[in-house]
XYZ file of C-alpha atoms in Angstrom:
588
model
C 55.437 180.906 94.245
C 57.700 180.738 91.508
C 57.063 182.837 88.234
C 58.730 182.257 84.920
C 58.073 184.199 82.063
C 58.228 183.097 78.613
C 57.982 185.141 75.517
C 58.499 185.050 71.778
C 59.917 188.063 70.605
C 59.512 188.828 66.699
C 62.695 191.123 66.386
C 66.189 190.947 64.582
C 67.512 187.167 66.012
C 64.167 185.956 66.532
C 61.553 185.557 64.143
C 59.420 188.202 62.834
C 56.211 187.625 63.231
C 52.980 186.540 66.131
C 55.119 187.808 69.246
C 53.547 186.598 72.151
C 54.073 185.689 75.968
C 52.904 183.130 78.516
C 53.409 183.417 82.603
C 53.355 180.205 84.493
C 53.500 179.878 88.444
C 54.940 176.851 89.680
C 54.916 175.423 86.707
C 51.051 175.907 85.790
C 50.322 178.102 82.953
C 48.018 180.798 84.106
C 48.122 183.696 81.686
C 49.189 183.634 78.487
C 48.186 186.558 75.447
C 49.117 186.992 71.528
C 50.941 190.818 71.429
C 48.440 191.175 68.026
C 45.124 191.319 70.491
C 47.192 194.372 72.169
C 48.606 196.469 69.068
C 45.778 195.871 67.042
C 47.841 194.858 64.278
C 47.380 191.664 62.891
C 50.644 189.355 63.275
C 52.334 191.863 65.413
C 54.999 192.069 62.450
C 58.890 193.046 63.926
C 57.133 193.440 67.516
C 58.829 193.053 70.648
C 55.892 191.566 72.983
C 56.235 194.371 75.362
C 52.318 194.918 76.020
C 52.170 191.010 76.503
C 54.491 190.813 78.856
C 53.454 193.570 80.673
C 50.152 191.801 80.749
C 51.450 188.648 82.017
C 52.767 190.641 84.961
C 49.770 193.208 85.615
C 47.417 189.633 85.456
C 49.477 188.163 88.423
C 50.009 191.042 90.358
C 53.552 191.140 89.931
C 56.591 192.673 88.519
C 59.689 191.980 86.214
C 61.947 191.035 89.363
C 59.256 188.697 91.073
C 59.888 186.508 87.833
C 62.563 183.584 88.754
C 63.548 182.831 85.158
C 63.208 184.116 81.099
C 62.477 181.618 78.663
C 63.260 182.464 74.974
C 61.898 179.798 72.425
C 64.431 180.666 70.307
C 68.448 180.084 70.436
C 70.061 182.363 67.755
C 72.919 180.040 68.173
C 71.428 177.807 65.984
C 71.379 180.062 63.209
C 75.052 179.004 62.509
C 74.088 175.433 60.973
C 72.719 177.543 57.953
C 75.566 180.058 57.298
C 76.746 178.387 54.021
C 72.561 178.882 52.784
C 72.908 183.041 53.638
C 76.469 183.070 52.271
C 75.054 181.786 49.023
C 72.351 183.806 48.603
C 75.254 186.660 48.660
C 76.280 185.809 45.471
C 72.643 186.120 43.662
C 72.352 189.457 44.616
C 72.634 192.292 41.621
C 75.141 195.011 42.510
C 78.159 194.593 44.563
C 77.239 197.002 47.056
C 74.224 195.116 48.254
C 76.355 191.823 48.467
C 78.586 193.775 50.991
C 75.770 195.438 52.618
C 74.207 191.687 52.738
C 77.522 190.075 54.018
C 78.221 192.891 56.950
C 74.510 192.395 57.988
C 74.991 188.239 58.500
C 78.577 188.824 59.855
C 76.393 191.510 62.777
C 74.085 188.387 63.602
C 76.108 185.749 63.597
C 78.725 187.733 65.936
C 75.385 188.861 68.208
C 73.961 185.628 68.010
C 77.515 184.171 69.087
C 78.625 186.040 71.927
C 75.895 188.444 72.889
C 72.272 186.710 71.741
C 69.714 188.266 74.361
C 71.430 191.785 74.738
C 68.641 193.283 72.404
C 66.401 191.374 74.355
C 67.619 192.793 77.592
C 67.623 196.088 77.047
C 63.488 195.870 75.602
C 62.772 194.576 79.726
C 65.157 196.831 81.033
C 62.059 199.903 80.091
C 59.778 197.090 82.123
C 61.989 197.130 84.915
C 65.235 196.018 86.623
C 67.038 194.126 86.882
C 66.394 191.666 84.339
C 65.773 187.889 85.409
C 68.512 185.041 84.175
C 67.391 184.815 80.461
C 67.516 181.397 78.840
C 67.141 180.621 75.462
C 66.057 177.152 73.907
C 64.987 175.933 70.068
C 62.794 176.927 68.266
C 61.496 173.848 67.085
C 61.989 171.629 70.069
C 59.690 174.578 72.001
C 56.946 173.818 69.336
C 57.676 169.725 69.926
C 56.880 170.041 73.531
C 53.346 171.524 72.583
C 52.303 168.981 70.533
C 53.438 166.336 73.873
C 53.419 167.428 77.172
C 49.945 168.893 77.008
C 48.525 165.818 75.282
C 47.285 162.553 76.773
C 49.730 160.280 75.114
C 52.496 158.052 76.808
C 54.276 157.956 73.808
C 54.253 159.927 70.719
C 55.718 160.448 66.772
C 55.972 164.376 66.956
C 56.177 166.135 63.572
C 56.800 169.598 63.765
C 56.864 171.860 60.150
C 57.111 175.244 59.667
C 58.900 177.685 57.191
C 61.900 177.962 59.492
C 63.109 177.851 63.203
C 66.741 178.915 63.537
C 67.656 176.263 61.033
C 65.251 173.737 60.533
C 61.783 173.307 58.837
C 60.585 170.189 59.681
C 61.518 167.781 62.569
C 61.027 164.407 64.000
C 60.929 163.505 66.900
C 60.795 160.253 69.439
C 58.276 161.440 72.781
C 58.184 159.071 75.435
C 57.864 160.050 79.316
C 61.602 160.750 79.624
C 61.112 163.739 76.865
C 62.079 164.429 73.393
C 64.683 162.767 71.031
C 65.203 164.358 67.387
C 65.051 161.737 64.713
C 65.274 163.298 61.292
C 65.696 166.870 60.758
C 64.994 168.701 57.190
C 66.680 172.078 57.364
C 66.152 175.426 55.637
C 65.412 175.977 53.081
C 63.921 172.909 52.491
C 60.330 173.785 53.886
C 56.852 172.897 53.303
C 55.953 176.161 54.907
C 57.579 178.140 52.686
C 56.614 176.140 49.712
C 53.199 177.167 50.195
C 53.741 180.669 51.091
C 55.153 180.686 47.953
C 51.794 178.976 46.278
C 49.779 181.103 48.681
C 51.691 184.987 47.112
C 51.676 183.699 43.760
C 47.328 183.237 44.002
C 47.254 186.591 45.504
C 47.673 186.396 49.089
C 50.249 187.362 51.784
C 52.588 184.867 53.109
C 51.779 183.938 56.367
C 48.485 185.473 56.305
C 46.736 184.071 53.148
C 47.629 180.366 53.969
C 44.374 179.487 55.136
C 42.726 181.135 52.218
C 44.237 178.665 49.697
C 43.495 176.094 52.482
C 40.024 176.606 51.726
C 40.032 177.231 47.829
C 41.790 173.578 47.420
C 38.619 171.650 47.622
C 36.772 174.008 45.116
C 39.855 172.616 42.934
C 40.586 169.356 40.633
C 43.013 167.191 39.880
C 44.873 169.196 36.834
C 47.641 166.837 35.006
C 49.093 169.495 33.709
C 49.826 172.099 36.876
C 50.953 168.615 38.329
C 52.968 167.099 36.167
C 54.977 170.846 36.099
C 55.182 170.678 39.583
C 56.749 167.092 40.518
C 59.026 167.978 37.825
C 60.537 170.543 39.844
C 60.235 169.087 43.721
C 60.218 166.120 44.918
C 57.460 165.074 47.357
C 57.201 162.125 49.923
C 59.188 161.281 53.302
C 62.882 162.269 51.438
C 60.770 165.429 49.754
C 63.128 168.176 48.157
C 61.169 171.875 47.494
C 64.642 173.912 47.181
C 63.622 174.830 43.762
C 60.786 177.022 45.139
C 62.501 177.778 48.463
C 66.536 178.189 48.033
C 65.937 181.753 48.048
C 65.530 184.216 50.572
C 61.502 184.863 50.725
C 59.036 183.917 48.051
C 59.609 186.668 45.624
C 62.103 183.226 43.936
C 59.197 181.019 44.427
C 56.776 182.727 43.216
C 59.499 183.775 39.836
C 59.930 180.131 39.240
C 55.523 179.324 39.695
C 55.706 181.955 36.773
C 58.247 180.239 34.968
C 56.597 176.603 35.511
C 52.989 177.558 35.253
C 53.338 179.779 32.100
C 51.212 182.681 33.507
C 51.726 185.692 35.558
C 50.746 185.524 39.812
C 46.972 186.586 40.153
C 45.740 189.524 41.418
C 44.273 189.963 45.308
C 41.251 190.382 44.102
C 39.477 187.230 46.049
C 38.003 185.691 43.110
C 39.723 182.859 40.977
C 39.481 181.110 37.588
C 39.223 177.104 37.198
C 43.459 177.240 36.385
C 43.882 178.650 40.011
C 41.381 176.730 41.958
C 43.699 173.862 40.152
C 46.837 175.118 41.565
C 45.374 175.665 45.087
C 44.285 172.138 44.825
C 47.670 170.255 43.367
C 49.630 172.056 46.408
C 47.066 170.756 49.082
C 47.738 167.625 47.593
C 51.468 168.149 48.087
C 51.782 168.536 50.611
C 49.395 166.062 52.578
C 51.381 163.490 50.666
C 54.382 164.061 51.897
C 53.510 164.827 55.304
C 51.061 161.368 55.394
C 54.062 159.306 53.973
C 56.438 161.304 56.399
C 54.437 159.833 59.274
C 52.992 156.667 58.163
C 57.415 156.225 57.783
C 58.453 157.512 61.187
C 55.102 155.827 63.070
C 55.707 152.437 61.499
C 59.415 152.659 62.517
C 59.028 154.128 65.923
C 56.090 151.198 66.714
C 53.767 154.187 67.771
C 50.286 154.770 66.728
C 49.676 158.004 68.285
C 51.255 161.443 66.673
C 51.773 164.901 68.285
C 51.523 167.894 65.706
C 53.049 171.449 65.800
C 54.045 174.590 63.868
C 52.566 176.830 61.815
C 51.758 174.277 58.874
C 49.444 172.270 61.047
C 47.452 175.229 60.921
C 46.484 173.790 57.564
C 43.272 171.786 58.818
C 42.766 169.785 55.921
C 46.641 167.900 56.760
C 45.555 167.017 59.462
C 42.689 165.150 58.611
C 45.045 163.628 56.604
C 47.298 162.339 59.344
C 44.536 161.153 61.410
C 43.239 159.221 58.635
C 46.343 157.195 57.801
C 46.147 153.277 58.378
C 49.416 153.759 60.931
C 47.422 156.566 63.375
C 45.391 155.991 66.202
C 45.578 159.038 67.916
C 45.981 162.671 66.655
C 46.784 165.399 68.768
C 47.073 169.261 67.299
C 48.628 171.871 69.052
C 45.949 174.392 68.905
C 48.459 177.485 69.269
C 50.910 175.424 66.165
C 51.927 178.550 65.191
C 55.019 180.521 66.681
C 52.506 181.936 69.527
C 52.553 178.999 70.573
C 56.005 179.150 71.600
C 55.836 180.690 74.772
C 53.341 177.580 75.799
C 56.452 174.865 74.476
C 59.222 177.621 76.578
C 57.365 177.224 79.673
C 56.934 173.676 79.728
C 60.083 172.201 78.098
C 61.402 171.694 81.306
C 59.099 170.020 82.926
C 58.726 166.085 82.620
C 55.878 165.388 79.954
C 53.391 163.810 82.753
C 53.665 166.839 85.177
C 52.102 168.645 82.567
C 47.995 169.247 82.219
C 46.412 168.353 79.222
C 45.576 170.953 76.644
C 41.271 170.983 77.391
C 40.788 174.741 76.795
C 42.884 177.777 74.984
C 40.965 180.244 77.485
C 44.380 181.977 79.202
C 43.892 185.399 77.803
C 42.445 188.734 79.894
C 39.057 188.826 81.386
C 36.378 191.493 81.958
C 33.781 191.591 84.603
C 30.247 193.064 84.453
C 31.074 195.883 86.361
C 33.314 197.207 83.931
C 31.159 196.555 81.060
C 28.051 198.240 82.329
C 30.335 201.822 83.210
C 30.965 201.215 79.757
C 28.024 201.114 78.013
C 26.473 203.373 80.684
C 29.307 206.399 79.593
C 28.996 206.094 76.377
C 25.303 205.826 76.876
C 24.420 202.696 75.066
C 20.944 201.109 76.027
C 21.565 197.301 76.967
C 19.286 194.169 78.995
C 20.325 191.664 81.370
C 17.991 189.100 80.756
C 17.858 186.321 83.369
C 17.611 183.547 80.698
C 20.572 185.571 78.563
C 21.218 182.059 76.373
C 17.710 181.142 75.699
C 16.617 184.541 74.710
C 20.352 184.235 72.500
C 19.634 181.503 70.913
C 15.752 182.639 70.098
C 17.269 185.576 68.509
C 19.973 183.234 66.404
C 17.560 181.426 65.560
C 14.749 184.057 63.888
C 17.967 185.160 62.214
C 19.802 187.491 63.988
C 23.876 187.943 63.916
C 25.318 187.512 67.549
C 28.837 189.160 68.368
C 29.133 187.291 71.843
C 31.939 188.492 74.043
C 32.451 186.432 77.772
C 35.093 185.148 79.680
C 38.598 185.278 79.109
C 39.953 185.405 75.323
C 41.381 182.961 73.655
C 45.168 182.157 72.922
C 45.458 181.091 69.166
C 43.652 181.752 65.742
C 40.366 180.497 66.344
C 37.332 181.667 68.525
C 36.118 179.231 70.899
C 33.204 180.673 72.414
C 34.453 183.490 74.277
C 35.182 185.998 71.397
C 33.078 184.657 68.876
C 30.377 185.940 66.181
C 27.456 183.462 65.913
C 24.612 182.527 63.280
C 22.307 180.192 62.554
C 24.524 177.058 61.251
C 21.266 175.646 58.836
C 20.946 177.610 55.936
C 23.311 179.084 52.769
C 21.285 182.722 53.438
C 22.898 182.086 57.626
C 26.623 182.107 55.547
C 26.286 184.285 52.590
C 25.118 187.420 55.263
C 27.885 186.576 57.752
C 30.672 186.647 55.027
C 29.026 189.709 53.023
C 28.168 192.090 55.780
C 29.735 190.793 58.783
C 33.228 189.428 58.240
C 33.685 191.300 54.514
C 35.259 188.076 53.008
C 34.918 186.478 49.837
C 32.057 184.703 49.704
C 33.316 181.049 49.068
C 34.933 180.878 52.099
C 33.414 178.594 54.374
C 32.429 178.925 58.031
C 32.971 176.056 61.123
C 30.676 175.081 63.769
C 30.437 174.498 67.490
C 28.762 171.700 68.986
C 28.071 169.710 71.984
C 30.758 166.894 71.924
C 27.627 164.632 72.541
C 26.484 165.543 69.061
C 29.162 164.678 66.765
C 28.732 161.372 66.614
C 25.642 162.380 64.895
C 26.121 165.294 62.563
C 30.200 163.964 61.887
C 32.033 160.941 59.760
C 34.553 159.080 62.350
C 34.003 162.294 65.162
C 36.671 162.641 67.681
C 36.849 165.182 70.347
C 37.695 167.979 68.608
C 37.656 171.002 71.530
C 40.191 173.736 69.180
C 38.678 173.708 65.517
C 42.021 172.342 64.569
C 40.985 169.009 62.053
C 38.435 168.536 59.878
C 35.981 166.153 59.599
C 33.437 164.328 56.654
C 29.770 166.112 57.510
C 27.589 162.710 57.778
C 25.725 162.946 54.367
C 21.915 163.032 56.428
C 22.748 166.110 57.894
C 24.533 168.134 55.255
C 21.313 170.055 53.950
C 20.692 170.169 58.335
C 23.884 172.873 57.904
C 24.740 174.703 54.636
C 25.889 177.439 56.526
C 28.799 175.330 57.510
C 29.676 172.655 55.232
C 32.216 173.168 53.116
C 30.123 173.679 49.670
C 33.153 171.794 47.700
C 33.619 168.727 49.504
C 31.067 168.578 52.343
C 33.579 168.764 55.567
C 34.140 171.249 58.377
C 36.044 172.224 61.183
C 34.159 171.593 64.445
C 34.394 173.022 67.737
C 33.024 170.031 70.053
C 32.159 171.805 73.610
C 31.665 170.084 77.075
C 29.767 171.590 79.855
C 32.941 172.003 82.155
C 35.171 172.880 79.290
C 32.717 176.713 78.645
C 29.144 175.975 81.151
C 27.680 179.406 79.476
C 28.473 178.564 75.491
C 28.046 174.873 76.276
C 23.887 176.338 77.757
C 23.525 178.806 74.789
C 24.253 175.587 72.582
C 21.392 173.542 74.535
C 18.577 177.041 74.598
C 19.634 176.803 70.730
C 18.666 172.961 70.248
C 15.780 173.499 72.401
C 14.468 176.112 69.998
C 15.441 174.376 66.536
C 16.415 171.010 67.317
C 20.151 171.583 66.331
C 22.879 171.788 68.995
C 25.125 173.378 66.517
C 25.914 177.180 65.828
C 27.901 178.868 63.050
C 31.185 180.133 65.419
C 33.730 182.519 63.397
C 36.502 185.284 65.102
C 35.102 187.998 66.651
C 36.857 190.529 64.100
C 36.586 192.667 60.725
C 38.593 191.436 57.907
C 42.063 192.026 58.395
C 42.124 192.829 62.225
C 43.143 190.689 64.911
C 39.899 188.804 67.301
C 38.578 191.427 69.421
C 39.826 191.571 73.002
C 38.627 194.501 74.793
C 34.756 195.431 75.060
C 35.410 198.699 73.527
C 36.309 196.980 70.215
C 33.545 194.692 70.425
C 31.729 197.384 71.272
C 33.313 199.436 67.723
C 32.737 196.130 65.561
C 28.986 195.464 66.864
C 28.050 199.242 65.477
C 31.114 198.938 62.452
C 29.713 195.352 61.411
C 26.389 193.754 60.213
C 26.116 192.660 63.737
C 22.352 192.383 65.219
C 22.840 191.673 68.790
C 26.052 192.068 71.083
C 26.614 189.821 73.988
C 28.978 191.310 76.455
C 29.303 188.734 79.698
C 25.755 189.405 81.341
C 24.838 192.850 79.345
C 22.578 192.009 76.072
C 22.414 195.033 73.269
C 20.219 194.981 70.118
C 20.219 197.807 67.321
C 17.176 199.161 67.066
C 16.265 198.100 63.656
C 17.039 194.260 64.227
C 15.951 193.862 68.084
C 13.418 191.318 68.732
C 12.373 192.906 72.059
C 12.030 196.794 72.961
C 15.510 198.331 74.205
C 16.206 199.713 77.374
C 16.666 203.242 77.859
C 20.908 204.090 77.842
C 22.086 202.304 81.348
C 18.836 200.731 82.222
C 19.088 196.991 83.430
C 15.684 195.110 82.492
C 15.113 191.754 84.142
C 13.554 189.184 81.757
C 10.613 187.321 83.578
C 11.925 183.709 84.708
C-alpha cells in the first residue's frame, strides 16, 4: 500500500477558512472529512486540520510515518506575483505605525513563504507524530482545476475555476485534455467575483463566506432595478475582460461594502433576515452579474478551445443558480460541478493532481466521511436510556410517518464531504405542501422563512417532475420545476421563480435512501422528499450520533433515524415506543 495524505490547512500562508483532509491508498481516495464536522465550529476559521488528519489515519489503521507523501494544495510561493497589491494597500492605511506594523508582517510571509513555507506546517504533525513525511506543496487553484476534471467523465474539458483568491489568482482557465491541465487566462487578485459578492453578500447583512448562499436565494425574489444597475456597471465592468477592483482593491470587504454605500446612497442593512423591495433588487442585479460574466467567460473560452463540455470549481460555483447558467449556454453540452468547489475540496484536487485524468474514478458519491455501526448506536441510546424500534420495514414505516407529516432527522452511513446532505445526514419532510416548508424552516432549521428547501429524487423521476433534467447526484445546479408538477411540491420550489436544486439518487449510488424514496412513492405517489443538512442554524451537518441525538431533542424533529434504530417523541409518534433499550420487531 501506499498512503498519501493531503490536507488544507487554514493557518497564516494558507487560507483561512474550511480546513480539511483527504487519505488516498494507491491512489484511490478512501477517507476524506471537513475539520468543521470535528470542532463543531462552522468553517473551521484559522484551523489547522489536526482532528481531520488524525481521522484520516485512525480510519486506515495507520500512522503519520506509514504515509509516503504530504500534499499541500497550496504553494505560498505564489503569493509573490501579488506583492505590489499588499505593498499598496500599505499606503491606505491611517497612522504610520500600522503601515510599519503592516509592512514587517508581509516582509515575515514573504521571507517564510520563500525559504521556509511548510515549517509551520511541520511542526502542527510533529504533535501527530514523527518524523514528518516529504511535504509537497502545489496551487491552489490548479488543486481546485483537477476536481472539476479528473473525477468527471469528460475526455476533454474548458475548466473555469473562481474564487475570492488562491495565492494570487481569482479566476482561471484552463485547457483539460487526457495529458492534464494547461492555464489559459488567469485574472488575479484582487480582481474577483468571489469577493465581489462577499462584498454584496456583508453589505445585505450577511457574513462573507457564510451568507453567500443566502443572497443566492433572495436574487429570484428580486427585479430588474435600472437604477441599482445602472450605479453598478458604472463602477465595474462585467463580461469575459470583467474589472470589479473598485469593490475589491482593498484588503476584505469593509472597502466594498464603503463604496456599495457610496454608490447605492443608503447605509448596509441590518442581519435581521428580512429585506425591503430596494434589497431584494440589489441581491438580484449582482446574481445577474455575475452569471453574465461567467456565461460570456465560457461561451469565449468553449468556442475558442472547440469544446462543448466544461469542468467547474471553487467556492463561487457554490452559487447554484451560475451554474444553471453555464449549462444553459448555446456553446455547453456537458456540465460538470465539483460538488466539494469550495477550498475543502482541495485535499480531493491534492491527491489526485498527480495522477493522469483517466486513472481517476468518477465523482458518483461524496460519501468518504466516518461511519457508525448499530452496535454503537444502540449502547448509546441504551446508556442514556432512550426508548428506540428496529422495525424490519424501517423505510416504509419512514416514509408512512413523512408522509402523515412527521419531521425525519435520518442519520446512516458514512457522512458526507461538502455542504450539502445527500441522504446520509439529512432532515426529511414531506416535499408537497407550503405547511411541509414553513414548519421545517420555523421550528426545525430556525431560518428565515423565504428560504427555500431542495429535493431528492429517484434519477428515474426527473425527467418527469424537471425542465431539461440531467443527472444531478450532489444538489449542485438548478433546474426549471416542470410547470404540471409545481403545486405536486411547494415545499420545494423556489416560491420566486419555480426552480430547485435536486438530488437525483440511483439504487447503487445510496440502496437504503434510494428504498425510503420508493416506500415514500408507494404511500403518496411522489418519489420525491424535502432533503436539507442535518444541523441547527449556524452549526456545521451533524456527524456523530450524539449530536444527532442533541438536535433530534434540541429541534422540531418528530422521528430520528439512526442506521437501523428508529426513535419517536412521545407526543408526535405514530406507533407506541419501546421501553429505554428495548428492540421491537415490526411484523413483515
Amino acid at each position: 500500500m501506499s498512503y498519501h495524505l493531503a490536507f488544507k490547512p487554514a493557518i497564516d500562508l494558507y487560507g483561512q477558512h474550511d480546513p480539511s483532509a483527504a487519505l488516498f491508498d494507491d491512489g484511490e481516495l478512501v477517507f476524506a472529512v471537513e475539520e468543521e464536522r470535528l470542532t463543531r465550529e462552522k468553517h473551521a476559521v484559522d484551523t489547522f486540520p489536526e482532528r481531520a488528519i488524525r481521522a484520516c489515519l485512525e480510519y486506515e489503521g495507520i500512522g503519520l510515518t506509514d504515509v509516503e507523501k504530504i500534499v499541500l494544495p497550496y504553494d505560498p510561493s505564489l503569493r509573490s506575483n501579488i506583492l505590489g497589491h499588499y505593498l499598496k494597500n500599505t499606503r491606505q492605511l491611517d497612522s504610520t505605525l500600522r503601515k510599519v506594523s503592516h509592512l514587517q508582517n508581509v516582509a515575515r510571509d514573504q521571507f517564510m513563504a520563500r525559504f521556509m513555507p511548510t515549517r509551520i506546517v511541520e511542526s502542527r504533525l510533529e504533535r501527530i507524530d514523527t518524523p514528518v513525511p516529504p511535504i509537497e506543496c502545489r496551487s491552489h487553484h490548479e488543486c481546485h482545476a483537477v476536481t472539476a476534471f479528473h473525477p468527471s467523465t469528460f475526455e476533454e474539458a474548458l475548466v473555469v475555476t473562481i474564487d475570492a483568491k488562491g495565492e494570487y489568482e481569482s479566476t482561471v482557465v484552463w485547457h483539460a485534455t487526457p495529458g492534464g491541465l494547461e492555464r489559459v487566462r488567469t485574472y488575479e487578485h484582487p480582481n474577483s467575483w468571489g469577493l465581489f459578492y462577499a462584498a454584496v453578500t456583508n453589505y445585505l447583512g450577511y457574513r462573507m463566506y457564510n451568507g453567500e448562499g443566502k443572497v443566492m436565494g433572495l436574487a429570484p425574489y428580486g427585479e430588474d432595478n435600472p437604477a441599482i444597475e445602472r450605479r453598478l456597471r458604472e463602477a465595474i465592468e462585467t463580461g469575459v475582460d470583467y474589472d470589479v477592483t473598485s469593490l475589491t482593491g482593498r484588503w476584505g470587504t469593509e472597502h466594498g461594502v464603503d463604496t456599495l454605500e457610496e454608490l447605492l446612497g443608503r447605509p448596509p442593512s441590518e442581519p435581521t433576515g428580512e429585506f425591503d423591495q430596494f434589497e431584494k433588487d440589489l441581491a438580484h442585479t449582482a446574481q445577474k452579474l455575475l452569471e453574465e460574466s461567467v456565461a460570456e467567460l465560457v461561451e469565449t473560452y468553449a468556442r475558442r478551445l472547440g469544446t462543448s463540455n466544461v469542468g467547474l470549481a471553487g467556492g463561487v460555483v457554490l452559487n447554484c443558480k451560475l451554474n444553471k447558467a453555464v449549462r444553459e449556454l448555446p456553446a455547453v453540452d456537458d456540465v460538470f460541478v465539483q460538488p466539494v468547489a469550495h477550498d475543502a475540496g482541495l485535499a480531493l484536487g491534492g491527491g489526485w493532481i498527480d495522477q493522469r485524468p483517466a486513472d481517476v474514478e468518477p465523482m458518483t458519491t461524496a460519501y468518504w466521511g466516518p461511519e457508525y455501526d448499530s452496535d454503537e448506536i444502540r449502547t448509546l441510546l441504551e446508556t442514556n436510556k432512550v426508548a428506540y424500534s428496529e422495525p424490519n420495514d424501517l423505510e416504509r414505516q419512514v416514509a408512512e410517518l413523512i408522509a402523515d407529516g412527521a419531521l425525519v432527522g435520518w442519520f446512516q452511513g458514512r457522512a458526507e464531504l461538502g455542504p450539502r446532505a445527500l441522504g446520509n445526514r439529512s432532515i426529511l419532510a414531506d416535499p408537497r405542501t407550503e405547511a411541509s416548508r414553513d414548519r421545517v424552516n420555523r421550528f426545525v432549521k430556525h431560518r428565515e422563512e423565504w428560504r427555500p428547501f431542495a429535493p431528492s429524487m429517484h434519477e428515474s423521476a426527473a425527467e418527469t417532475y424537471l425542465e431539461n433534467a440531467t443527472e444531478s447526484p450532489f444538489m449542485i445546479d438548478t433546474f426549471d420545476v416542470s410547470q404540471e408538477h409545481r403545486d405536486d411540491l411547494e415545499a420545494i420550489v423556489h416560491p420566486a421563480d419555480d426552480t430547485t436544486r435536486p438530488q437525483t439518487v440511483r439504487e447503487e449510488q445510496n440502496p437504503r435512501y434510494y428504498r425510503l424514496l420508493e416506500e415514500f412513492e408507494n404511500v403518496t405517489g411522489v418519489p420525491v422528499l424535502l432533503n436539507t443538512s442535518f444541523n441547527d442554524n449556524g452549526e456545521p451537518i451533524v456527524n456523530t450520533p450524539t449530536e444527532a441525538l442533541k438536535d433530534f431533542y434540541g429541534m422540531g424533529l418528530d422521528v430520528l433515524v439512526l442506521e437501523d434504530c428508529l426513535v419517536t417523541k412521545p407526543a408526535s409518534s405514530n406507533t407506541p415506543p419501546a421501553r429505554a433499550g428495548e428492540t421491537v420487531l415490526a411484523d413483515d
